[in-house]
mmCIF file of C-alpha atoms in Angstrom:
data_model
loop_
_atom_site.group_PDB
_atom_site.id
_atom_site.type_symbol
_atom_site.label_atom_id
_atom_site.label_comp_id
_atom_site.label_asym_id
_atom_site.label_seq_id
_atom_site.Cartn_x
_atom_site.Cartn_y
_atom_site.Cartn_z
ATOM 1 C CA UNK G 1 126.980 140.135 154.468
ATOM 2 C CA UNK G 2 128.398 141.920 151.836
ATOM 3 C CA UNK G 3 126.772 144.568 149.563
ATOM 4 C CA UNK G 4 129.039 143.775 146.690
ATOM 5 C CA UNK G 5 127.137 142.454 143.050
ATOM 6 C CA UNK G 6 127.358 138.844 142.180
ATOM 7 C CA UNK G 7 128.517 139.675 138.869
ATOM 8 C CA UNK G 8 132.326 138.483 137.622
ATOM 9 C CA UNK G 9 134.404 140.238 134.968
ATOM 10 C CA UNK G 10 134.958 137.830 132.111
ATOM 11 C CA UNK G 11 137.681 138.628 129.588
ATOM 12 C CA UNK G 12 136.770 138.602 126.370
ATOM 13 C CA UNK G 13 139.339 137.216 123.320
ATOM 14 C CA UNK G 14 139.585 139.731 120.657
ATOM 15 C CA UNK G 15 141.352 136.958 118.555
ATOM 16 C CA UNK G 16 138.153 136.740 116.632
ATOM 17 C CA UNK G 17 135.759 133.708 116.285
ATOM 18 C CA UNK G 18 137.017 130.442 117.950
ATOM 19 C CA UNK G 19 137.802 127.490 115.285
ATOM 20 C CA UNK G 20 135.243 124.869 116.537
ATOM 21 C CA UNK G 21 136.310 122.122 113.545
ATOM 22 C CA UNK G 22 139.673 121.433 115.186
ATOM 23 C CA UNK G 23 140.101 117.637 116.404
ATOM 24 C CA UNK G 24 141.219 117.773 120.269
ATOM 25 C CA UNK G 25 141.314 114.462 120.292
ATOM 26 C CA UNK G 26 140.494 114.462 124.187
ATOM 27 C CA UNK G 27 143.156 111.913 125.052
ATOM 28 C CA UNK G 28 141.350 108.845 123.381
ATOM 29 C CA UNK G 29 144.541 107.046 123.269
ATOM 30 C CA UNK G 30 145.837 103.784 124.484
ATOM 31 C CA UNK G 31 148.503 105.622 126.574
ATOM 32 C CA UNK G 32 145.734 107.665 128.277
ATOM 33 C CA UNK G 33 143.772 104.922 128.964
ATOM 34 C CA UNK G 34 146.500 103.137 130.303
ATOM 35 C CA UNK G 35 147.471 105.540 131.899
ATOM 36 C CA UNK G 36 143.722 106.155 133.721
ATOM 37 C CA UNK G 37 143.265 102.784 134.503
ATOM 38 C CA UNK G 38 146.747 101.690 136.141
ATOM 39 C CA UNK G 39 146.354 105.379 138.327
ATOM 40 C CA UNK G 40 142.652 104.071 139.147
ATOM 41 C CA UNK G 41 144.166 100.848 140.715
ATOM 42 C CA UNK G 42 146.509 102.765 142.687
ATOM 43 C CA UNK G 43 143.409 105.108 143.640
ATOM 44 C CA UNK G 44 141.708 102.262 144.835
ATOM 45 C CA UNK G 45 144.288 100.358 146.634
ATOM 46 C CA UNK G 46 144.478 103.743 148.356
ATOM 47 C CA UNK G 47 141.245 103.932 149.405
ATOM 48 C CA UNK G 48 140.942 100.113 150.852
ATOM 49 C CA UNK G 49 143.918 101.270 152.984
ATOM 50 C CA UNK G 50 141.989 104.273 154.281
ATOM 51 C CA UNK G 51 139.035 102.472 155.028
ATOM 52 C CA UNK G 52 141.272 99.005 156.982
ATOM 53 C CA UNK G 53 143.103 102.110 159.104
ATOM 54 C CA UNK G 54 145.881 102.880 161.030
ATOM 55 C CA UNK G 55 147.921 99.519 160.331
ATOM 56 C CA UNK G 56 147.838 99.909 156.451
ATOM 57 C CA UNK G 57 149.810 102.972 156.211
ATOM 58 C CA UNK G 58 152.178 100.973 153.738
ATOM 59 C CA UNK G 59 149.196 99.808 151.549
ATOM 60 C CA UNK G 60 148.177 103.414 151.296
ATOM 61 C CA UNK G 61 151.682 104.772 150.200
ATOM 62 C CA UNK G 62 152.162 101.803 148.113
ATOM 63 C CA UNK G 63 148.403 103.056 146.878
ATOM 64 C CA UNK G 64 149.974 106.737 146.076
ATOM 65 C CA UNK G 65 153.413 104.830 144.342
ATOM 66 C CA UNK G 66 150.874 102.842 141.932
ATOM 67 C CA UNK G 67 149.583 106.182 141.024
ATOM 68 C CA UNK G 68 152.779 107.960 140.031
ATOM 69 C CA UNK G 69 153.755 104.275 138.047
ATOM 70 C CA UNK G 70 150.469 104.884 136.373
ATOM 71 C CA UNK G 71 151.521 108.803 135.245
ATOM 72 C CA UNK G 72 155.115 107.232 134.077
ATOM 73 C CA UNK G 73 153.659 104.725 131.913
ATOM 74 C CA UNK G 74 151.540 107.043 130.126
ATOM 75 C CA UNK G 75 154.039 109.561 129.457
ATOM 76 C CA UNK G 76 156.392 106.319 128.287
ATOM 77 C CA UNK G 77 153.830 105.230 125.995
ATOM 78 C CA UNK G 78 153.186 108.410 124.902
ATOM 79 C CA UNK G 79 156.686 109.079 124.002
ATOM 80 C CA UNK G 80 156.769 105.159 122.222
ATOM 81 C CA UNK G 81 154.063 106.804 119.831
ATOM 82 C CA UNK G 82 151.125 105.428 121.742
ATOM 83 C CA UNK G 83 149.683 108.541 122.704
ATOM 84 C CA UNK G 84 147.116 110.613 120.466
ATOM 85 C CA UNK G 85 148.565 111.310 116.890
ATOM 86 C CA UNK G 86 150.987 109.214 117.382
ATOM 87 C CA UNK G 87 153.706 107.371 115.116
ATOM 88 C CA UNK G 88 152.114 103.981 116.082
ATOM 89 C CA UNK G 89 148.418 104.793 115.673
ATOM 90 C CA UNK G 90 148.797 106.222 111.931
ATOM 91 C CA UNK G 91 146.788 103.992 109.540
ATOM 92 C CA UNK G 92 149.728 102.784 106.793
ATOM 93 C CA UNK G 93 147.580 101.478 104.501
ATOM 94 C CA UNK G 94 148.219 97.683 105.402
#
């Protein structure tokens, strides 16, 4: 065992206070959510493949290929104006 504290050096900003009232908006989008859900299918088709074994090798690749489809479509709809503060969200009055 080691001798050494249990204590970490945190850095400190000297930026002053942090601005708490900013939106982050944490992704609340439907190109996020898209996004989450079509990369959950893929996660799951994954993980029945894992579970049958050996002879579903394809099903897990095609598993991994739904995943990266999923992370495509959400930066697509995110660059149609789907994603957070985007063109196609704003409220125009109507």
């Amino acid at each position: 065992m080691s001798n050494k504290s249990a204590t970490t050096s945190a850095t400190v900003s000297t930026e002053g206070p942090i601005d708490h009232s900013i939106e982050l908006g944490h992704g609340n989008s439907p190109a996020a959510w898209t996004c989450v859900t079509v990369m959950l299918v893929g996660v799951i088709v994954g993980c029945v493949a894992f579970l049958i074994g050996e002879s579903a090798v394809i099903l897990f690749w095609i598993g991994v290929a739904i995943i990266a489809v999923g992370l495509v479509v959400g930066v697509a709809m995110k660059v149609a104006g789907y994603g957070v503060g985007g063109s196609k969200l704003k409220n125009n009055g109507h």
